[in-house]
Coordinates of C-alpha atoms and ligand atoms in Angstrom, one line a residue:
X1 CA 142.3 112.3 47.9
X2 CA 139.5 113.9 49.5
X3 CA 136.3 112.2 48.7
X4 CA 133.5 113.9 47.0
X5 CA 129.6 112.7 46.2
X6 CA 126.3 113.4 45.1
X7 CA 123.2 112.9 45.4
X8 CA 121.9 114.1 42.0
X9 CA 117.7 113.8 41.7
X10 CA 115.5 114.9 39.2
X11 CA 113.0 117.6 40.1
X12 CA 110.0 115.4 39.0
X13 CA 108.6 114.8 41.6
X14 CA 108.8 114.4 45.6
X15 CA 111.4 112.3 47.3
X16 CA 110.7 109.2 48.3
X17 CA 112.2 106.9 50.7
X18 CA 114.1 105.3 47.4
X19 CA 116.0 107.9 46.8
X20 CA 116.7 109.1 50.4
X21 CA 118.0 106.2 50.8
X22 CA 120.6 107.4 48.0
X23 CA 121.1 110.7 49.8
X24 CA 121.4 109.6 53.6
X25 CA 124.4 106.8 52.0
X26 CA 125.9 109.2 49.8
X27 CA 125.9 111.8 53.3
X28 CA 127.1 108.8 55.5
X29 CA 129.9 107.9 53.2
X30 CA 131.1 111.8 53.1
X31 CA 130.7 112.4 56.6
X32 CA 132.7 109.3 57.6
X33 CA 135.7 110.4 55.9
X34 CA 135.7 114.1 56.3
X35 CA 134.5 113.9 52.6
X36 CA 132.1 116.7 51.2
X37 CA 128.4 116.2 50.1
X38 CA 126.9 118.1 46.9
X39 CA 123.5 118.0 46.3
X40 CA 122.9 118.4 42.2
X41 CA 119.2 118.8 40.6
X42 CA 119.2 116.7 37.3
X43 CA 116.8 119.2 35.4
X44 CA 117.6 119.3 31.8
X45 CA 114.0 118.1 31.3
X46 CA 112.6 121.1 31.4
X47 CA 108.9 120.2 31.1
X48 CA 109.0 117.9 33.7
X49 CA 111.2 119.6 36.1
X50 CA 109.4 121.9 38.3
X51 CA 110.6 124.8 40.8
X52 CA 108.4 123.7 43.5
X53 CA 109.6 120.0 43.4
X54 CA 112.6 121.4 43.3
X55 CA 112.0 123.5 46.9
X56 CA 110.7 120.5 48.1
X57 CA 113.3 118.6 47.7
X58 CA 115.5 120.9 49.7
X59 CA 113.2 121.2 52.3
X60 CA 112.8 117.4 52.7
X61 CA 116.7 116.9 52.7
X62 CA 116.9 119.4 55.5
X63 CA 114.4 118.6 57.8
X64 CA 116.2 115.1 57.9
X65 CA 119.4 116.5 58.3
X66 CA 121.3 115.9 55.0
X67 CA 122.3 119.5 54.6
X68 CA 125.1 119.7 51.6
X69 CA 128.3 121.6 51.2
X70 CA 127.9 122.5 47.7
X71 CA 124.9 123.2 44.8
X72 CA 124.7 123.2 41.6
X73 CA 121.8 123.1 38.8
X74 CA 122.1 121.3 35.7
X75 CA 119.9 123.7 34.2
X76 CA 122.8 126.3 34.6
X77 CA 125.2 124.1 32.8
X78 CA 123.8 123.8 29.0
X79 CA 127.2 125.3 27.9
X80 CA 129.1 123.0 29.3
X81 CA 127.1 120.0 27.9
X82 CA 127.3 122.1 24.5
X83 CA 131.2 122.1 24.5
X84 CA 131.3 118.5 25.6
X85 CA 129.1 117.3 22.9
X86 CA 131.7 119.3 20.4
X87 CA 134.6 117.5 22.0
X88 CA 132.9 114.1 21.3
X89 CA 131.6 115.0 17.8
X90 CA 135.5 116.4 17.0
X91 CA 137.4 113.1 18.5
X92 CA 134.4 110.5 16.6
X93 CA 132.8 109.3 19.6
X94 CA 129.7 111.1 18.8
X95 CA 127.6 110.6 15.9
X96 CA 123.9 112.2 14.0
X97 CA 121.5 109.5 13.7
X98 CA 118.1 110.1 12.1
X99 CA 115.9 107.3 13.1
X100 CA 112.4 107.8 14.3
X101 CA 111.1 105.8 17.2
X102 CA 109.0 103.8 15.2
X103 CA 111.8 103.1 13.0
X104 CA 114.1 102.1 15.9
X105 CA 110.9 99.7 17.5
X106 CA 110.7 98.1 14.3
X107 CA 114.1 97.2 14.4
X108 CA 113.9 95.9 17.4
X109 CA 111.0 93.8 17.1
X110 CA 112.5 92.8 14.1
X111 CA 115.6 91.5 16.0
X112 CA 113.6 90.3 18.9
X113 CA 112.1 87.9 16.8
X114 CA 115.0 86.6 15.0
X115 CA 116.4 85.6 19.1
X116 CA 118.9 88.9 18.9
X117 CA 119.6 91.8 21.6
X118 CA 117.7 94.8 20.9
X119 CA 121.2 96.7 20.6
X120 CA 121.2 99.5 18.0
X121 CA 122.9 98.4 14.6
X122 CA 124.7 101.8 13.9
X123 CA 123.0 102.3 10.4
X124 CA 123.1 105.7 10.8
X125 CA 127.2 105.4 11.3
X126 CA 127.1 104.3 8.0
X127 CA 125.5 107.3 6.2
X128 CA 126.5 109.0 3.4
X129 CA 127.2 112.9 4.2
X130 CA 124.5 112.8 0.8
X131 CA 122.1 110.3 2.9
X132 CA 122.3 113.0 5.3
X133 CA 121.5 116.3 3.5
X134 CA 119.2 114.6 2.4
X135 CA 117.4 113.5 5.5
X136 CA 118.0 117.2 6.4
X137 CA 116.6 118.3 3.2
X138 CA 113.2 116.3 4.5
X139 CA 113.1 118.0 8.1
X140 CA 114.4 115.5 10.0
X141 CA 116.6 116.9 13.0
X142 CA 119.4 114.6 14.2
X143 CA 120.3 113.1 17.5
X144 CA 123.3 112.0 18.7
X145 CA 124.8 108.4 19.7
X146 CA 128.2 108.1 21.4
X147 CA 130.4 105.4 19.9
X148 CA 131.1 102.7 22.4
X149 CA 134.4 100.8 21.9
X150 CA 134.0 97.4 21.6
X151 CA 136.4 96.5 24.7
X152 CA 135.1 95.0 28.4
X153 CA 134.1 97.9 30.5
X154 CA 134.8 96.9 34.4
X155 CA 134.7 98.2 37.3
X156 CA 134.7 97.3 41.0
X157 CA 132.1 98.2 42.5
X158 CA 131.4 99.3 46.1
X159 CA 128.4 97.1 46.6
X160 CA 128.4 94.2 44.1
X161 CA 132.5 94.0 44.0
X162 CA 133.2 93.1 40.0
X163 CA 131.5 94.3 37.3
X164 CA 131.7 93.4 33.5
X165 CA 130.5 94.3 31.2
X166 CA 131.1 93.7 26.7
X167 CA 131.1 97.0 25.0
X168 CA 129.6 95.0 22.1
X169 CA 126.4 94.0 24.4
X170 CA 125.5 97.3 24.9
X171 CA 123.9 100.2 22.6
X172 CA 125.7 103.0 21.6
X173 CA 123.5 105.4 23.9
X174 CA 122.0 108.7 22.5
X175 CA 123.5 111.3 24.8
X176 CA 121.3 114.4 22.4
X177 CA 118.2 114.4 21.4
X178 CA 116.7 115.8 18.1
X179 CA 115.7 119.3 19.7
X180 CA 119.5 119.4 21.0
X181 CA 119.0 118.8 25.2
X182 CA 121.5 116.7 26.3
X183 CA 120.4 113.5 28.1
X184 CA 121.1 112.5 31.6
X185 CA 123.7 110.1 30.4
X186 CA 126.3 112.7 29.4
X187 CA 125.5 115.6 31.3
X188 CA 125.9 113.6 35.1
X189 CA 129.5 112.8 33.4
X190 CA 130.4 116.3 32.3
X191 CA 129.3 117.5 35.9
X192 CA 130.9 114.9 37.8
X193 CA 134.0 115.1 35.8
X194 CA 133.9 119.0 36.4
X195 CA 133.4 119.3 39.7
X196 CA 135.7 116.3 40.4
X197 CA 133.3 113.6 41.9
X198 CA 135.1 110.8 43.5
X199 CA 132.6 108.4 44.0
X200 CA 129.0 107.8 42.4
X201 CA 126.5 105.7 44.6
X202 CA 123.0 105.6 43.1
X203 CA 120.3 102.8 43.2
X204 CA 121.3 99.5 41.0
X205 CA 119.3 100.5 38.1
X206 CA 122.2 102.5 37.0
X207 CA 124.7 99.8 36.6
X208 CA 123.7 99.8 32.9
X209 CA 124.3 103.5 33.0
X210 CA 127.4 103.1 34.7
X211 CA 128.6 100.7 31.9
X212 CA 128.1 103.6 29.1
X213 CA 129.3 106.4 31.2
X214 CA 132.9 104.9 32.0
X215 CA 133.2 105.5 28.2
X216 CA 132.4 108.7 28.1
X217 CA 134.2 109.1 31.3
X218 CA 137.1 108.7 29.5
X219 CA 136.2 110.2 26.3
X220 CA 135.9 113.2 27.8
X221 CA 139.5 113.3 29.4
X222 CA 138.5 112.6 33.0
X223 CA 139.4 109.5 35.2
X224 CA 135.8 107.4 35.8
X225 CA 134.9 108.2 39.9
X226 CA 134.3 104.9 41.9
X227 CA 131.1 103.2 41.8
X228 CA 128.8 101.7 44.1
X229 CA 125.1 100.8 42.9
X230 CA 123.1 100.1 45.7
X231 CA 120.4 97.1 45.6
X232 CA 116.8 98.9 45.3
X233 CA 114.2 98.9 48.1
X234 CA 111.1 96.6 48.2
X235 CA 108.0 96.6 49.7
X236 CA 105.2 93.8 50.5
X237 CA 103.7 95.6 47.6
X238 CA 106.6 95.2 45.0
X239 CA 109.6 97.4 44.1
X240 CA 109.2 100.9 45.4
X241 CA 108.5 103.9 42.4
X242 CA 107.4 106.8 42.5
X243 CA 103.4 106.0 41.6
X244 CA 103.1 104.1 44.7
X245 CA 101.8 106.5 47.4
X246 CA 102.7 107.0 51.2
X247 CA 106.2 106.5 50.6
X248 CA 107.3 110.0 50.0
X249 CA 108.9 111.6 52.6
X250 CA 105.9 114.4 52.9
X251 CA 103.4 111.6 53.4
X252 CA 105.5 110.6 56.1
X253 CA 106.6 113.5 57.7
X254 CA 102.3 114.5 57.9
X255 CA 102.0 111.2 60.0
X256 CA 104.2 112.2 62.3
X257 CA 107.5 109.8 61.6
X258 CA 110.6 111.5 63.3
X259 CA 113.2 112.3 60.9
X260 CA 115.6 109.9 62.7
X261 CA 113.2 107.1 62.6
X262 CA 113.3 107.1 58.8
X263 CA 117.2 107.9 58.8
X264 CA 117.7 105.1 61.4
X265 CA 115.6 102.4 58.7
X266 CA 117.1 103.3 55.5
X267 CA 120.6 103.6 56.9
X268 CA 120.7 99.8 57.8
X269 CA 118.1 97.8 55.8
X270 CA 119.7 95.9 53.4
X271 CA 122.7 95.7 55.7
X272 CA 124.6 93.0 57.7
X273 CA 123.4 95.7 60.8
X274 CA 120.7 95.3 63.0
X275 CA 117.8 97.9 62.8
X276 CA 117.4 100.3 65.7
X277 CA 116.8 103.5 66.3
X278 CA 119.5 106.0 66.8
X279 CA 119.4 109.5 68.3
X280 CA 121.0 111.5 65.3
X281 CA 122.7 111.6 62.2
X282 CA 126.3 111.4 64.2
X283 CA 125.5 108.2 66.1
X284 CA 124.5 106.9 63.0
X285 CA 128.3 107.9 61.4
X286 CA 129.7 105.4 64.2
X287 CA 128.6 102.2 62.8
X288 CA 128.4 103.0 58.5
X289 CA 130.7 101.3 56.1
X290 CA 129.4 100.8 52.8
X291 CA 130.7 97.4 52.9
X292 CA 127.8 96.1 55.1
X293 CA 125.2 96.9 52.1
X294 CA 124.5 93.7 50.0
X295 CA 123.0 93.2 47.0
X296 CA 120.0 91.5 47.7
X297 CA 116.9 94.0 47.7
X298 CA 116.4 95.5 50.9
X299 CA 113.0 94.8 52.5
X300 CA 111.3 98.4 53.5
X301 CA 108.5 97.7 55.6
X302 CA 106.3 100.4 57.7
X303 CA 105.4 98.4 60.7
X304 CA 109.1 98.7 61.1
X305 CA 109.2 102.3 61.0
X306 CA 106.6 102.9 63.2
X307 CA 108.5 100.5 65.8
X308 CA 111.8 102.7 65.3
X309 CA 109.6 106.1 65.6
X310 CA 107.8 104.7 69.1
X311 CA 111.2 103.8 70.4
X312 CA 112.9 107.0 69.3
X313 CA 109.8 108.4 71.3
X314 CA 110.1 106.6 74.3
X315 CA 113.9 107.5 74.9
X316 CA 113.5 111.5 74.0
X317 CA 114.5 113.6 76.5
X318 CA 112.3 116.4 77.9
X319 CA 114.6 119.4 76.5
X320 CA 114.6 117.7 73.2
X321 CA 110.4 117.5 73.3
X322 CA 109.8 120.7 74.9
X323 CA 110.1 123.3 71.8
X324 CA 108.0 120.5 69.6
X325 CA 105.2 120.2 73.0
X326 CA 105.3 123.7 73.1
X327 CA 104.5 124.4 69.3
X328 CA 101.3 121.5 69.7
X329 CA 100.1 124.4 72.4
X330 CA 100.7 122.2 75.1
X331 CA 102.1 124.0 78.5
X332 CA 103.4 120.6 79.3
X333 CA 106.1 119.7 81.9
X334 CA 109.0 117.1 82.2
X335 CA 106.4 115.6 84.5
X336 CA 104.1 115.2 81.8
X337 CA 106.5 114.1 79.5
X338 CA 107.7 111.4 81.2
X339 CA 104.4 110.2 82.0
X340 CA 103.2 110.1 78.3
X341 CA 106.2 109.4 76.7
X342 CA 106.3 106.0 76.6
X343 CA 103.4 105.5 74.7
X344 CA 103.2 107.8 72.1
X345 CA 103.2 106.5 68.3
X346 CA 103.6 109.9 67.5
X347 CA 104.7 113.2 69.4
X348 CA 101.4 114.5 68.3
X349 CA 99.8 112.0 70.1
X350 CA 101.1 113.6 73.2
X351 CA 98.1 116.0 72.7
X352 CA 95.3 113.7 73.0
X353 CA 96.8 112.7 76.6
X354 CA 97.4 116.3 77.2
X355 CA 93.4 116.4 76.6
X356 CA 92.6 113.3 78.6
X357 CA 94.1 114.9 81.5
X358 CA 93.1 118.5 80.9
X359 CA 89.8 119.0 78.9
X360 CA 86.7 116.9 78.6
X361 CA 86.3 112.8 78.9
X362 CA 83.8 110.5 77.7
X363 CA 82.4 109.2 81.2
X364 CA 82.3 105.4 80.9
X365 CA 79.0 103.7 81.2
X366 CA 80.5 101.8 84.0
X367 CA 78.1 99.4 86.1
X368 CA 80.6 98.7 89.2
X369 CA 79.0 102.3 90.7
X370 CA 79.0 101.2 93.9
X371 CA 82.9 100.3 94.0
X372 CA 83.7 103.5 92.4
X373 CA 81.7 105.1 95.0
X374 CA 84.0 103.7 97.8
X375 CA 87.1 103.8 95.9
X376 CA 86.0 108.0 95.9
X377 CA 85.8 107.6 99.7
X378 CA 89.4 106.4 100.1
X379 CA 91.4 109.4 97.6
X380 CA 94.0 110.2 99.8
X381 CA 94.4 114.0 100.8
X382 CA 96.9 116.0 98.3
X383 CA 99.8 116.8 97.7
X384 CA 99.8 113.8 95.4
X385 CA 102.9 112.4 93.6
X386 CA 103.9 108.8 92.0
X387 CA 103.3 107.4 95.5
X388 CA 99.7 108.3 95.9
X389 CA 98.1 105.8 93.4
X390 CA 99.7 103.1 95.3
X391 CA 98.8 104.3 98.6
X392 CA 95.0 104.6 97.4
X393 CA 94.9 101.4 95.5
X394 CA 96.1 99.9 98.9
X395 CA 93.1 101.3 100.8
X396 CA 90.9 99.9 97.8
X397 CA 91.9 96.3 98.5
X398 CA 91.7 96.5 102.6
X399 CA 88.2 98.0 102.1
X400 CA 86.9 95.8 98.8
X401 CA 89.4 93.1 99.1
X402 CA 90.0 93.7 94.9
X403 CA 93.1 93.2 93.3
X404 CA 95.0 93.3 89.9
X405 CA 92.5 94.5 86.9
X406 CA 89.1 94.2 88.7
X407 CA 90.6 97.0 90.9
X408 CA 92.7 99.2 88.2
X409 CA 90.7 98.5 85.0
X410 CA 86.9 100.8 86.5
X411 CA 89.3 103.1 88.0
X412 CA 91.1 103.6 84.8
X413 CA 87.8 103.8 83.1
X414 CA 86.5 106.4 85.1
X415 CA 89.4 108.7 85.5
X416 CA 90.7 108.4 81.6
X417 CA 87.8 107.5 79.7
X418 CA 90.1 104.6 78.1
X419 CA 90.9 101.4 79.1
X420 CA 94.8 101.5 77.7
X421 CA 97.1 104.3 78.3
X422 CA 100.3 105.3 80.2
X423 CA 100.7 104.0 84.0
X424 CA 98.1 104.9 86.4
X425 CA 100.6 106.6 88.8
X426 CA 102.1 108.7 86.4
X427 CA 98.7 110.0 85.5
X428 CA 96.6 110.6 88.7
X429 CA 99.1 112.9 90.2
X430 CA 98.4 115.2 86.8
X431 CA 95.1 114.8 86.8
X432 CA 94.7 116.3 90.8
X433 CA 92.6 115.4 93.7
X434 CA 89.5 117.6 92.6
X435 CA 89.2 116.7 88.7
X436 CA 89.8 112.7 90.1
X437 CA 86.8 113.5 92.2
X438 CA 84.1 115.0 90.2
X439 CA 85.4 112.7 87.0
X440 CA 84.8 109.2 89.9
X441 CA 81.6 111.0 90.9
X442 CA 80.6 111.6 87.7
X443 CA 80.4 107.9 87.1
X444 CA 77.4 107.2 89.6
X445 CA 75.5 110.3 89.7
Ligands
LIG501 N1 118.9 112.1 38.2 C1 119.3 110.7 38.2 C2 118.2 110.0 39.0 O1 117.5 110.6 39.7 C3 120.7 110.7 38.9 C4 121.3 109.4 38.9 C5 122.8 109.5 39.4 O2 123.0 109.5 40.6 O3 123.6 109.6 38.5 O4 118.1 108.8 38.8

């Protein structure tokens, strides 16, 4: 059998790391096996749905790599959902009902306080085709409940092994409502029935889902697809949603996070792995299996991504930084590269050292004049390379007798306008003989 996902969000709004947690798992477990990956846009709710979340979410998807083999709209699939409802209605798994939310939240408060479940009591199975006329008679447009069989639904599940469920502890789910969309709950069956899905992995608050849909599953005449629900994400803040800000994968790509930074995290939280940064998508195929994901929340924290995106930084190779240098306007080098590299949160960031070296500095107010005066004295002649700062610095200490910081830390000063910053010998050579000059005289004229 040759496997076959999804990744299946609603255009409501932008992805967040959440849900591209979904999508990089669903891709993992595809690519591992030679499977195929379809991505599928759950937009039946059409006033919420929009076209440009919708482009969005493509262009997110593929700027981290998670390019799918196959589309499909639910949008274009209303006939389908049509003839599946007129299966169920024809085989009495599907049933009108006629109760108005505040009906249905009376009942349930009502039940709440006598210590029952709010599960739905079926009154509406128990109509009259009279009681209904009449109901029609009044205006009231019907929505449809599927008829759960009161047997144990199980299944084992790729991530929390067995699941059980009592078809008598859950409600018979509306899968059409009054104005005659089909919900969620039976059109993701009808398309992953269709298109032959073999295995749904989706965040853990679809298990209840899940239970319902195995029904239908089989209602419909298909053979229920594997499961695996995967525990959801948590931050110091609480459990991840969509309201809470910075965590969409826009936000993040606009401060400067790698794509493989983010892939690398939500790829092995919540795992028996260890997080580190990997190069691509491939070298993260080598270690996935599904397996390793538990089911206690996994802990998404930023501090971590930041560490994975400086690390990623710090091992890039020149020819992979050169287009990306060359698009900041820099005309940088592997020279430069290498001497910045290494301390970049960022690759943006490597334009603020590209201006340290090349444009204007903030002259220090530095009161050691006098040893910046000598230490001008002692430059040695160009050509420079990684050799000259140690050649100079040895010069400094025969003449001044300093050593360690109280001989690097002015010299810094003067020559970066920083005290922190990549290593000294890495930086002189680019900054030359004549702007290290004028920027050591500009300290004590
Ligand atoms: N559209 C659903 C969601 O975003 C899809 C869930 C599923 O994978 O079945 O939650």
């Amino acid at each position: 059998m040759s496997i076959f996902v999804r990744f299946a969000p609603s255009p409501t709004g932008y992805l967040h790391v959440g849900n591209v947690r979904t999508a990089l798992v669903n891709w993992l477990f595809a690519h591992k096996s030679g499977g195929r990956f379809l991505l599928r846009l759950d937009d039946t709710d059409t006033e919420r749905s929009r076209p440009e979340y919708a482009a969005a979410i493509e262009e997110d998807l593929r700027w981290l790599g998670l390019v799918w083999d196959d589309f499909r709209k639910q949008s274009d699939r209303f006939g389908a959902y049509e003839a599946a409802k007129g299966k169920l209605t024809a085989s009495g798994r599907l049933y009108a009902c006629y109760e108005t939310q505040e009906e249905l939240d009376i009942r349930r408060k009502m039940q709440a306080s006598r210590g029952l479940p709010p599960i739905y009591d079926r009154a509406s199975l128990k109509l009259t085709d009279a009681e209904k006329a009449k109901y029609a008679a009044e205006g009231r447009k019907a929505h449809y409940r599927f008829l759960l069989e009161d047997k144990p639904i199980e299944w084992h599940d790729l991530v929390r092994s067995e699941v059980k469920f009592k078809g008598s502890h859950v409600s018979d789910p509306v899968l059409v409502r009054a104005d005659g969309v089909p919900l969620y709950t039976l059109a993701s069956v009808v398309d992953d029935g269709d298109i032959g899905i073999t295995h749904v992995i989706r965040g853990e608050d679809h298990v209840s889902n899940t239970a319902v849909q195995v029904q239908i599953f089989e209602a419909l005449g298909f053979k229920p697809p594997a499961f695996g629900h995967l525990a959801l994400l948590k931050t110091k803040e609480g459990e991840l949603s969509k309201r809470v800000g910075g965590n969409d994968i826009r936000s993040l790509r606009e401060a400067g996070f790698e794509p493989m930074a983010i892939n690398s995290l939500l790829a092995k939280i919540g795992t028996s792995d260890p997080v580190e940064p990997f190069v691509d998508l491939d070298a993260l195929l080598v270690s996935f299996n599904i397996s390793r994901f538990g089911r206690a929340q996994a802990h998404y924290d930023m501090t971590e991504l930041m560490r994975l995106n400086e690390k990623l930084l710090a091992h890039m190779p020149y020819p992979a930084a050169a287009p990306r240098l060359t698009a900041l306007g820099l005309r940088a080098d592997e020279t430069f590269w290498k001497a910045v590299h290494g301390n970049l949160k960022t690759l943006a960031e490597a334009k603020d050292w590209w201006d340290v070296l090349h444009g204007e500095i903030n002259t220090p107010d530095i009161v050691d004049q006098e040893y910046i005066n000598a230490a001008s004295y002692l430059l040695p002649p160009e050509p420079w390379d990684e050799n000259s700062w140690g050649v100079w610095t040895r010069a400094i200490t025969l003449k001044t007798g300093r050593k360690g910081k109280e001989l690097f830390m002015p010299l810094r000063q003067a020559l970066t306008g920083l005290d922190h910053g990549p290593e000294m010998k890495a930086l002189l050579p680019l900054i030359g003989h004549n702007k290290a000059l004028q920027r050591l005289k500009d300290c004590f004229l």
